[in-house]
Coordinates of C-alpha atoms in Angstrom, one line a residue:
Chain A
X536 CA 190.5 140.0 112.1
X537 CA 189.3 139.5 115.3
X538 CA 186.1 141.6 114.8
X539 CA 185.9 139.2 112.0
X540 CA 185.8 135.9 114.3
X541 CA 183.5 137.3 116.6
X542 CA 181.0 138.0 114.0
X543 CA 181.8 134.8 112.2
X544 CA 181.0 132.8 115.9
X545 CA 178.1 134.4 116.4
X546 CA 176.7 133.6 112.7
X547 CA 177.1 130.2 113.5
X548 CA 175.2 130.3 117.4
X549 CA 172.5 131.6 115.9
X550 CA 172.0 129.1 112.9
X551 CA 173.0 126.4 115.3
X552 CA 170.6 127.8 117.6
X553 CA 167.0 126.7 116.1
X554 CA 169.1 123.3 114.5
X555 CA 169.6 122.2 118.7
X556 CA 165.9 123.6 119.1
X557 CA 164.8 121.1 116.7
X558 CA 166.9 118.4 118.3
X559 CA 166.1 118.7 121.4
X560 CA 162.4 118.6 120.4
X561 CA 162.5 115.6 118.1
X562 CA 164.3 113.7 121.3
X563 CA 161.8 114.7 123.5
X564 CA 159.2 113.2 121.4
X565 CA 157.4 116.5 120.8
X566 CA 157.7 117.1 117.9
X567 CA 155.5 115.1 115.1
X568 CA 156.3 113.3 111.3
X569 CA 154.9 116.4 109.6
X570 CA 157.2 118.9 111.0
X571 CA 155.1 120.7 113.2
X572 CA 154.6 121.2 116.5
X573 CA 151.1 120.4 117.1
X574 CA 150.4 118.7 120.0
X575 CA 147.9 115.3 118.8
X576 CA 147.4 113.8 122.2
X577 CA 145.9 117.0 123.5
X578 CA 144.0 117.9 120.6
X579 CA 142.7 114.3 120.8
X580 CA 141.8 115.0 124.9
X581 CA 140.0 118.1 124.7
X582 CA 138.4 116.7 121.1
X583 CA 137.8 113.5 120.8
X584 CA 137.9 111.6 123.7
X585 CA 134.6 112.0 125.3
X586 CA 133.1 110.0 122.4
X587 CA 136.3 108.0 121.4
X588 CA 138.0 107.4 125.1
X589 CA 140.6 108.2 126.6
X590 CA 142.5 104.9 125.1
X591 CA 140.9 105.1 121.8
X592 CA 138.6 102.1 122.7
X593 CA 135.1 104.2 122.1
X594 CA 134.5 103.8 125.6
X595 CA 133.7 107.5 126.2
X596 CA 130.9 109.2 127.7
X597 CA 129.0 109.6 124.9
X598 CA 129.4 106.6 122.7
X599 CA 126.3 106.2 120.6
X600 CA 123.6 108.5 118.8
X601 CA 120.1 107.0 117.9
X602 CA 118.8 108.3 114.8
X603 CA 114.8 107.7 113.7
X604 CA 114.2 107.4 109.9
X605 CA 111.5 108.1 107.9
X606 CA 110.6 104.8 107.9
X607 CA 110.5 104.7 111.5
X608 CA 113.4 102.5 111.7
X609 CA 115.9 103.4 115.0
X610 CA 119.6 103.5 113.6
X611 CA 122.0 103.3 116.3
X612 CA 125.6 104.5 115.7
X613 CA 128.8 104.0 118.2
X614 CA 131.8 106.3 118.0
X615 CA 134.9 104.1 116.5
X616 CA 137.1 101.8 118.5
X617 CA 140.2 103.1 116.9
X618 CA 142.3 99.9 118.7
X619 CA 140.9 97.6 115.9
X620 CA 142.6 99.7 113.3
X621 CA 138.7 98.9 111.2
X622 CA 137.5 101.4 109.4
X623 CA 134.1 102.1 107.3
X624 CA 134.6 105.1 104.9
X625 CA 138.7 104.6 103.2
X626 CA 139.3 105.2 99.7
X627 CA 141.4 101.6 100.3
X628 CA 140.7 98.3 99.2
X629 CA 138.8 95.9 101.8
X630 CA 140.8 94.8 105.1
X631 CA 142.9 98.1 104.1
X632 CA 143.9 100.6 106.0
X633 CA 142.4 104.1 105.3
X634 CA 144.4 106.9 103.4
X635 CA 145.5 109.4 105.9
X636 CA 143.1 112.0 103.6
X637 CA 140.2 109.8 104.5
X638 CA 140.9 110.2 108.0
X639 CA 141.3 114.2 107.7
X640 CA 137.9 114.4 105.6
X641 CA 136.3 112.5 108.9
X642 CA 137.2 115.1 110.7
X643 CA 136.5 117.8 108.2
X644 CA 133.3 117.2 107.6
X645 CA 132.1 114.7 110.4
X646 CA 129.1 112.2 109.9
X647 CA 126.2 113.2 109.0
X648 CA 123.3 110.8 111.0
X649 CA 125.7 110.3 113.7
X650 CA 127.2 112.0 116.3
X651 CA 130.6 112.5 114.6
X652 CA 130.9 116.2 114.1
X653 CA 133.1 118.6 111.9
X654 CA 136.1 119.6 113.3
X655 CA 136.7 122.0 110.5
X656 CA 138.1 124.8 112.9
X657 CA 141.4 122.8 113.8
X658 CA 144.4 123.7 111.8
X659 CA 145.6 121.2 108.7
X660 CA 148.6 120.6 110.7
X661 CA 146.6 120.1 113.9
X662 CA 144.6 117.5 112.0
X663 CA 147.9 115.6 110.9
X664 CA 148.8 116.0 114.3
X665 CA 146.0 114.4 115.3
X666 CA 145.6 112.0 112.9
X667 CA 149.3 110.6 113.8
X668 CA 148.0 110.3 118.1
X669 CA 145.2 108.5 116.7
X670 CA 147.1 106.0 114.7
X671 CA 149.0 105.1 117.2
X672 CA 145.9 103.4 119.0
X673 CA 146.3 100.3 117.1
X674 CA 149.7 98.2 116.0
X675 CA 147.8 98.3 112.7
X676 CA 149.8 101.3 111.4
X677 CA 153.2 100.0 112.3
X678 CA 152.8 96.9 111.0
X679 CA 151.1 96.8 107.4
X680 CA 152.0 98.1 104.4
X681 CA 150.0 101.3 103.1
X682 CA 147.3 100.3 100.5
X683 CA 147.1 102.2 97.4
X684 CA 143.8 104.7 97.2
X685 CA 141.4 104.1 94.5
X686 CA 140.8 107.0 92.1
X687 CA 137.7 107.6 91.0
X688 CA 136.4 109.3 87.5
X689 CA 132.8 109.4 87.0
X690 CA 131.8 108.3 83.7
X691 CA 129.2 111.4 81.9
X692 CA 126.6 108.8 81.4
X693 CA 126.3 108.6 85.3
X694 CA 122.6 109.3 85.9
X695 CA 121.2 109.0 82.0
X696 CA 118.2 106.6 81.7
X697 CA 120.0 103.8 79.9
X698 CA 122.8 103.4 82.6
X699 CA 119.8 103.8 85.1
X700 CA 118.1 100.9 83.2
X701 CA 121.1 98.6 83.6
X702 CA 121.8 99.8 87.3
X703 CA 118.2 98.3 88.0
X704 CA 119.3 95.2 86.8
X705 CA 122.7 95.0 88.3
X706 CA 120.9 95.7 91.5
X707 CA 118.4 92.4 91.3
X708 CA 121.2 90.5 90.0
X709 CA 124.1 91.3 92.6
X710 CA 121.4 90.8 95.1
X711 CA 121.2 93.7 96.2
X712 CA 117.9 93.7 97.1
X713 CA 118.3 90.9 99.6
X714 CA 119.0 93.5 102.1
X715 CA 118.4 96.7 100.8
X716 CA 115.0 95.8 99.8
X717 CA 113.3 95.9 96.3
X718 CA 112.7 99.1 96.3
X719 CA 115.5 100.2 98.2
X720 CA 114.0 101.0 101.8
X721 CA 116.5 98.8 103.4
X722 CA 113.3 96.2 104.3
X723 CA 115.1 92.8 102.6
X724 CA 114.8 89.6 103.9
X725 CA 118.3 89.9 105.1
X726 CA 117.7 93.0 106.7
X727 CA 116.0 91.8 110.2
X728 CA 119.0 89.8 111.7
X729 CA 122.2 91.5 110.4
X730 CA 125.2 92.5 113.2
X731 CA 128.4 94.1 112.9
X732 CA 131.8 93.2 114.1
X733 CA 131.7 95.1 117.1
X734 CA 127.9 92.9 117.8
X735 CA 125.5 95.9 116.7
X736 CA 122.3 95.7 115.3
X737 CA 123.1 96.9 111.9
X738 CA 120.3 98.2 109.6
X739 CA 120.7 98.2 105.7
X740 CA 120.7 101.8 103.9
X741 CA 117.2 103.2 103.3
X742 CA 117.9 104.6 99.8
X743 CA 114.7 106.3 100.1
X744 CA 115.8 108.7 103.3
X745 CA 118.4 110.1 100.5
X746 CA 121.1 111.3 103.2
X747 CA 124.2 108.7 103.2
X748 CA 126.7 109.3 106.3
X749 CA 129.5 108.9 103.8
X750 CA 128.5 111.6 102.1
X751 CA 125.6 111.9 98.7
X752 CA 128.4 112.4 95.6
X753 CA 127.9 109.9 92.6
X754 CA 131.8 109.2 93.9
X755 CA 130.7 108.3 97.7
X756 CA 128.4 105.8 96.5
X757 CA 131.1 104.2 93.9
X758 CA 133.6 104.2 96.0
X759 CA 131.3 102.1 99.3
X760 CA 130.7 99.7 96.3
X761 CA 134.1 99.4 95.2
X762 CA 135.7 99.1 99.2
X763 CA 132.2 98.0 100.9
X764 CA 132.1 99.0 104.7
X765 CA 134.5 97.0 107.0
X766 CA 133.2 96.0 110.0
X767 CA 129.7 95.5 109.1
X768 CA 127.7 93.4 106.5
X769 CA 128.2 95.6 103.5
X770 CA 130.7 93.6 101.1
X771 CA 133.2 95.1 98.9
X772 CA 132.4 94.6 95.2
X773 CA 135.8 95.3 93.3
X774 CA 136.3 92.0 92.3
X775 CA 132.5 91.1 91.7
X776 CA 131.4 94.1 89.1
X777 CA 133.5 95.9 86.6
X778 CA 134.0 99.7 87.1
X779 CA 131.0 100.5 84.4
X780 CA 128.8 98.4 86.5
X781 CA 129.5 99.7 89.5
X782 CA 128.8 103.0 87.8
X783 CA 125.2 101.8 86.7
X784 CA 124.7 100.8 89.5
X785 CA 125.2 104.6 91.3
X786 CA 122.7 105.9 88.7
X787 CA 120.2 103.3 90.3
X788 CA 120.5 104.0 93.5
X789 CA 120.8 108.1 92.6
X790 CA 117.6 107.7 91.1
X791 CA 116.2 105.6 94.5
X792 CA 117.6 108.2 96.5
X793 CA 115.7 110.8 94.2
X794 CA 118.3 112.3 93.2
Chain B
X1235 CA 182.3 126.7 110.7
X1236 CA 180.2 126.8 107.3
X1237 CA 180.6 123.0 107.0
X1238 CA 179.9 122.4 110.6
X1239 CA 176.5 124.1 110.3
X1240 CA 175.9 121.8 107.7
X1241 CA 177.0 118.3 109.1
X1242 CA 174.5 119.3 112.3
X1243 CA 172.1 119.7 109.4
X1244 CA 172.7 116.3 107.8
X1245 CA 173.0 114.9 111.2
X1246 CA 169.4 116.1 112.2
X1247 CA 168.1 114.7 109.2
X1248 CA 169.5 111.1 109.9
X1249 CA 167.4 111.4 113.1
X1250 CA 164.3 111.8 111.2
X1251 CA 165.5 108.7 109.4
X1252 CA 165.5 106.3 112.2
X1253 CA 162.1 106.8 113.4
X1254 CA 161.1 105.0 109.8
X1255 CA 163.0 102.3 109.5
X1256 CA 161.9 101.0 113.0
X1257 CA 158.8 100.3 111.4
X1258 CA 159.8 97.2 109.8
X1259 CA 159.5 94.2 111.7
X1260 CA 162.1 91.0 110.8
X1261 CA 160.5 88.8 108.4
X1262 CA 160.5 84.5 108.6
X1263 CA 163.6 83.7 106.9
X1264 CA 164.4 80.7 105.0
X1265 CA 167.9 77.7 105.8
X1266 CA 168.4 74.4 105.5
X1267 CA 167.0 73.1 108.1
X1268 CA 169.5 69.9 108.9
X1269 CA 168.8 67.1 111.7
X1270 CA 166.0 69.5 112.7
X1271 CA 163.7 68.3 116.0
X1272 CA 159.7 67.0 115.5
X1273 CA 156.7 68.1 117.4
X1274 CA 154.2 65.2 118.1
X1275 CA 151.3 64.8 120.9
X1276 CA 147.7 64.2 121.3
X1277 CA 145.2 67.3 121.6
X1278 CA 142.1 65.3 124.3
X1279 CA 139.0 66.3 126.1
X1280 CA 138.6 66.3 129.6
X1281 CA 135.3 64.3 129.0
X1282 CA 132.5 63.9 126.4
X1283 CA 131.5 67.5 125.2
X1284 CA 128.0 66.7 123.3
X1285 CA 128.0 68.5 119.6
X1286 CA 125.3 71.4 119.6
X1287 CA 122.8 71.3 116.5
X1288 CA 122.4 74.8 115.3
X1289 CA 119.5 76.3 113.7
X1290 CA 118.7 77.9 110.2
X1291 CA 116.5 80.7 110.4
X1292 CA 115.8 82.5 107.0
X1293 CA 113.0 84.4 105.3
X1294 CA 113.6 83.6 101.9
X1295 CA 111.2 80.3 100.7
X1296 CA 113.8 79.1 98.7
X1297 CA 116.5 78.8 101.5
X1298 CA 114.6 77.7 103.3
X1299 CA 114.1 74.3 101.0
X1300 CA 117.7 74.1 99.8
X1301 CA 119.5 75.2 103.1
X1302 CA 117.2 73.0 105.6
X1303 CA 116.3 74.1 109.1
X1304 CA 119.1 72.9 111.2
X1305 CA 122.7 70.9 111.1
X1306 CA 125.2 69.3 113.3
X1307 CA 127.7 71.7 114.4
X1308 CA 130.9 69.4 114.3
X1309 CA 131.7 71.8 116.6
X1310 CA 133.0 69.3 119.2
X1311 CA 134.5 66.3 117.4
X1312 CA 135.4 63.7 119.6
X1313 CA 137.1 60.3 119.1
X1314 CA 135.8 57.1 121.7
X1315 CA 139.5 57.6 123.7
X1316 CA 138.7 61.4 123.8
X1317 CA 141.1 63.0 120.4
X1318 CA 139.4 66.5 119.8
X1319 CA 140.1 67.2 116.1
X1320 CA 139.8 70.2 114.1
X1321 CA 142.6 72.0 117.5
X1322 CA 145.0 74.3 115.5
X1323 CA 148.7 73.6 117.0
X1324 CA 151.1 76.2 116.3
X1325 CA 154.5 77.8 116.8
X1326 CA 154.8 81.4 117.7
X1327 CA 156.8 84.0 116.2
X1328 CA 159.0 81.7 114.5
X1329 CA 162.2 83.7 112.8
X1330 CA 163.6 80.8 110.7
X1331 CA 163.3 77.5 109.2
X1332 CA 162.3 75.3 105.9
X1333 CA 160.5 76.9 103.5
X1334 CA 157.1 78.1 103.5
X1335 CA 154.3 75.6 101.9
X1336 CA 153.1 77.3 98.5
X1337 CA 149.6 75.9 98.5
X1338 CA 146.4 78.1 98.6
X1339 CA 143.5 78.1 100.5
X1340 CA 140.3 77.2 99.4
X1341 CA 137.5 78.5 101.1
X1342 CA 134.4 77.5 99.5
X1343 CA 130.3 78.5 100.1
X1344 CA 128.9 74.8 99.9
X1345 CA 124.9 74.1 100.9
X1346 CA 124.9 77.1 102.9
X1347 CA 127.9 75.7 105.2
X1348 CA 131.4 76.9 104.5
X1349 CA 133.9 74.3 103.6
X1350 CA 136.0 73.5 105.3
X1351 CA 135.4 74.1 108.9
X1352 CA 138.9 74.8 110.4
X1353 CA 141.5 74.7 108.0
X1354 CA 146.0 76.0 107.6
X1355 CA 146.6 78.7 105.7
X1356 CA 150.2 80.0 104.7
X1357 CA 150.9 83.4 104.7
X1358 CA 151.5 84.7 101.0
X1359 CA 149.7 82.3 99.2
X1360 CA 146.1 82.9 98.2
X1361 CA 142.6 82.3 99.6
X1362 CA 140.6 80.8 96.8
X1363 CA 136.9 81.6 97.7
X1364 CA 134.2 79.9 95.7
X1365 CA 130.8 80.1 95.8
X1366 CA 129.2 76.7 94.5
X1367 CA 125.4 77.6 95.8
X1368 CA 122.8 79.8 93.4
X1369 CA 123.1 81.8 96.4
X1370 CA 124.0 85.3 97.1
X1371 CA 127.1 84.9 100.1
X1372 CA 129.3 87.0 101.4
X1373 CA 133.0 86.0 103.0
X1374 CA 133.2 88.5 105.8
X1375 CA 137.1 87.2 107.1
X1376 CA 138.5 88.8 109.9
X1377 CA 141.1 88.0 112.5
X1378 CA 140.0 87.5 116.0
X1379 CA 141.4 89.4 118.7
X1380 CA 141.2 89.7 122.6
X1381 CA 138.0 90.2 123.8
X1382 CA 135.8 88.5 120.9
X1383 CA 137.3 91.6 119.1
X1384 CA 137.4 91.3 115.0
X1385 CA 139.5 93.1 112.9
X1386 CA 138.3 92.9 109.1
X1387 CA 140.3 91.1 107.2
X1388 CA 138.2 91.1 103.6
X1389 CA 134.7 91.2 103.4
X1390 CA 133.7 90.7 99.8
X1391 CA 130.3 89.9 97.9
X1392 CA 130.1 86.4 95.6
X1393 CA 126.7 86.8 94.4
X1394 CA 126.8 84.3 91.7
X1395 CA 127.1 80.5 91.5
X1396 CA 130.5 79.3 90.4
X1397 CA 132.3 82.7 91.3
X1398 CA 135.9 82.3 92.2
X1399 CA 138.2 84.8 94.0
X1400 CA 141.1 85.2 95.0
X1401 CA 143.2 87.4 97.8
X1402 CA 146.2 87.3 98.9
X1403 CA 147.0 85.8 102.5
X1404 CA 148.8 88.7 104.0
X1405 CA 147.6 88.2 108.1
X1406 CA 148.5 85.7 110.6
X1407 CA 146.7 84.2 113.6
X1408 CA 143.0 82.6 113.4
X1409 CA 140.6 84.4 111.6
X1410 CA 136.6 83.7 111.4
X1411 CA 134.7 83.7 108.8
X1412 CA 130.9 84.5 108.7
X1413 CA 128.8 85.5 105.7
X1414 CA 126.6 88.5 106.7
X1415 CA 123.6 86.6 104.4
X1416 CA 123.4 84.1 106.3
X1417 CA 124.6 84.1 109.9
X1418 CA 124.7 81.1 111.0
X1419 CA 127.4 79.8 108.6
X1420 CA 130.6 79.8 109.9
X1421 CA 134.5 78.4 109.3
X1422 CA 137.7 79.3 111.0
X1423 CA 141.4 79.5 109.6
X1424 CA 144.8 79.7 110.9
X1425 CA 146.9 81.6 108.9
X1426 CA 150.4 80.9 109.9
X1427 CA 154.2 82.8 109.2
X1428 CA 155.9 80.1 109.3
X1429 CA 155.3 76.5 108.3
X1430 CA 155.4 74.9 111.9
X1431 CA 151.6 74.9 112.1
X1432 CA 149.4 71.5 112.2
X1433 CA 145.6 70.5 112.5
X1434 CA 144.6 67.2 115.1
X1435 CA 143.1 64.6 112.6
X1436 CA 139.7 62.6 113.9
X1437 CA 142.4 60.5 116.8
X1438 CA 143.2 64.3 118.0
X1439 CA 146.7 63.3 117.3
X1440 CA 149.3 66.0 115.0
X1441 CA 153.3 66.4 114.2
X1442 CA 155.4 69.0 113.2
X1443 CA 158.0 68.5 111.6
X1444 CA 162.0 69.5 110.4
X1445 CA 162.1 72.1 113.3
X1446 CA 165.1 74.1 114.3
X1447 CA 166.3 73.4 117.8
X1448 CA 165.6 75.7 120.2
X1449 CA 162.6 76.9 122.6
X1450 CA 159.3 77.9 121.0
X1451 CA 156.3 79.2 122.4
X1452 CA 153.2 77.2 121.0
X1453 CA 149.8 78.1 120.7
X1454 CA 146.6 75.1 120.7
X1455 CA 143.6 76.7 119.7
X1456 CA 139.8 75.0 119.6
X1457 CA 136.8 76.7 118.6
X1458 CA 134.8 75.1 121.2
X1459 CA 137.7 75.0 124.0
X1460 CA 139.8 78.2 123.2
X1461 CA 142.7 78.4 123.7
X1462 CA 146.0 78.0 125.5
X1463 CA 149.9 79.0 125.1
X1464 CA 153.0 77.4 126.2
X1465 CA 156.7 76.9 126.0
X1466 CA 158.2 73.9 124.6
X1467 CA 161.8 73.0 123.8
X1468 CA 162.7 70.9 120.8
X1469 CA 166.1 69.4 120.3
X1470 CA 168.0 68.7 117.4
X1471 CA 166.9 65.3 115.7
X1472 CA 164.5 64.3 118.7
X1473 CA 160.8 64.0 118.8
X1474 CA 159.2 66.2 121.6
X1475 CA 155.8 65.0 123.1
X1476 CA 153.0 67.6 123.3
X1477 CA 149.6 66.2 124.7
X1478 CA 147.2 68.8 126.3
X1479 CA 144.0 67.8 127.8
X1480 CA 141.2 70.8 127.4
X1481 CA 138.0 70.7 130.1
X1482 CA 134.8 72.7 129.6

């Protein structure tokens, strides 16, 4: 009986045991949403803030990457101001906030054309983590209401010559030309004077170079019509062009892109 | 002992709980608002602030004929005893009173120029943007924050003449617009949480109206000017002034 007790009170310190671990943690603020124990605000330090500061402002060391196309054209890009809560590349409607999985693709893949690299070695719950320190840079995140994400299913006629044919004319009648240029070198009238939110010179998409910094699916292309890019010039077209449209269009601007 | 493992369980996952549902922030609530206080003053200048003429510069020929070279900015409209119109005048984080106006906002692309200027909006009703030009425009809204700082708001494309669209107004405080086209078009809007907001007419004069009593803090903002914040007290079925003078 008394054997029993002892074994019976020692069963229960030991399952008690990691419940008060937990406890204590979550009081201390240590431990994150996603259950793990990854510390955000130091994989943030060592990671992220040389580019993206200390406070998330983008005032780091590095803060910008100059980038010569083809065409000769200098594209300058700056490392985010996460304060703002503005982001370009969400699979969110405009003045949305992103999807937390557009945020961990960021730092998957990183940017191609700008300084943003690929973080692909830290863990998937590092990334959450991190993702969670970075959110709390800006109010943004407390305050709103997520957005839903919009799916995308590309049509099989993406890329055949009629939907090509169609795209062309999508692209002179959404006036798309007016900064992307004609022939889709980004040299449009437009093009010369355009700035972003943040008061950057802001230079229209060469089509021609081929190499998008979202990324060169049919689906990356869609999806920048479909949510344009907050912050800069490029307007969302959701409630301008139907979903086939917008489809055509990506065959266009494949073919542009010579692909 | 069984069951006590297990309330220690349920008890830790209450804690998780919590950390949710402080998320939510208290929302404007509607009562009757009876014998409620008024709001009236006089938004001035410190002196004669001359209205800047601003430029059109575009490559495209046909702009160039139907958009013109240059316009008046109305940027600083001033009355002969000094009224500033277009100041916003607004109370501040307002948790209850008379119901919330259900009109939309109608933003529209008009000759190049946005129409209105400076205009009210309510939060959730809609904006209505039009574009009445055979013009490609984009509404690029945002809300402005400290340090010229802009947080997108919408940015979408109305290539088409007649195209009408509509958003929902789901952000508060003042919010530009630009249209990335053509940059030198511009219009601002309040959008308010609670329906103690007014606009100075062309005497720089406003009122607010049917407000519970209490103390408010009130913002007056002017595109030209800036801004300002204060406190002011209204009581119950008396009409507080509020006159502010702005200088350059």
């Amino acid at each position: 009986m008394h054997q029993k007790q002892r074994k019976g009170f020692f069963v229960l310190s030991l399952l008690s045991l990691p419940i008060l671990l937990i406890m204590t943690v979550m009081l201390t603020g240590a431990e994150n949403a996603y259950g793990g124990n990854a510390n955000g605000e130091e994989i943030y330090k060592i990671n992220c803030a040389v580019c993206h500061g200390v406070k998330g402002d983008s005032k780091g060391e590095v803060c910008y990457n100059t980038n010569v196309e083809k065409s000769g054209k200098e594209i300058t890009t700056y490392s985010r101001d996460f304060t703002l809560g503005v982001f370009k590349f969400r699979t969110t409607a405009t003045g949305c906030l992103p999807d937390e999985n557009d945020l961990k693709r960021i730092i998957s893949t990183g940017i191609p054309k700008s300084f943003m690299p690929s973080f692909n070695d830290i863990s998937p719950e590092e990334k959450m983590a991190l993702i969670e320190y970075v959110e709390s840079f800006s109010e943004r995140w407390e305050e709103e209401d997520p957005c839903d994400v919009i799916t995308t299913y590309m049509p099989n006629w993406v890329g055949k010559s009629y939907s090509v044919e169609k795209g062309k004319k999508i692209y002179q009648d959404m006036k798309c030309w007016e900064c992307h240029g004609d022939k889709g070198d980004g040299a449009g009238p437009k093009a010369d004077k355009l700035k972003d939110d943040w008061g950057h010179k802001m230079v229209p998409f060469d089509f021609t170079s081929g190499a998008l910094k979202r990324g060169t699916a049919p689906e990356d292309i869609y999806i920048t019509f479909t949510t344009g890019l907050d912050g800069t010039g490029m307007p969302s077209y959701e409630d301008t062009l139907g979903e086939d449209d917008r489809w055509h269009l990506v065959s266009y601007t494949l073919k542009l892109m010579g692909r | 002992m069984k069951k006590l493992v297990f309330l220690a369980l349920v008890l830790s996952l209450f804690i998780v709980d919590t950390s949710d549902a402080r998320k939510k922030k208290k929302k404007y609530e509607v009562i009757d608002v009876t014998n409620g206080g008024s709001i009236t003053g006089t938004i001035k200048a410190a002196s004669k602030v001359d209205d800047p003429v601003m430029k059109i510069e575009t490559k495209k020929p046909d702009e160039v004929e139907f958009c013109g070279t240059e316009f008046q900015s109305n940027m600083y409209i001033i009355s002969p005893d000094l009224g500033v119109k277009n100041v916003v005048v607004a109370l501040l984080k307002v948790k209850q009173g008379k119901a919330m106006p259900e009109k939309d906002y109608v933003i529209n692309n008009l000759k190049c120029q946005f129409e209105p200027l400076v205009g009210l909006a309510f939060k959730g009703n809609n904006f209505v943007i039009k574009n009445s030009d055979a013009l490609f425009h984009n509404t690029n809204l945002g809300i402005q924050l400290k340090g010229g700082k802009k947080r997108a708001v919408y940015n979408l494309a109305l290539p088409n003449l007649n195209q009408v669209l509509k958003k929902k107004i789901k952000t508060k405080g003042v919010h530009s617009i630009k249209c990335d086209a053509h940059p030198w078009m511009r219009a601002y809007v309040y959008s308010s949480d609670s329906p103690y907001a007014a606009l100075t007419d062309d005497s720089g004069k406003f009122e607010i109206t049917d407000i519970p009593a209490g103390t408010y803090k009130v913002l007056i903002w002017h595109e030209g000017f800036g801004e300002v914040k204060q406190e002011i007290t209204v009581e119950a079925g008396q009409a507080t002034t509020l006159d502010h003078t702005f200088s350059k």
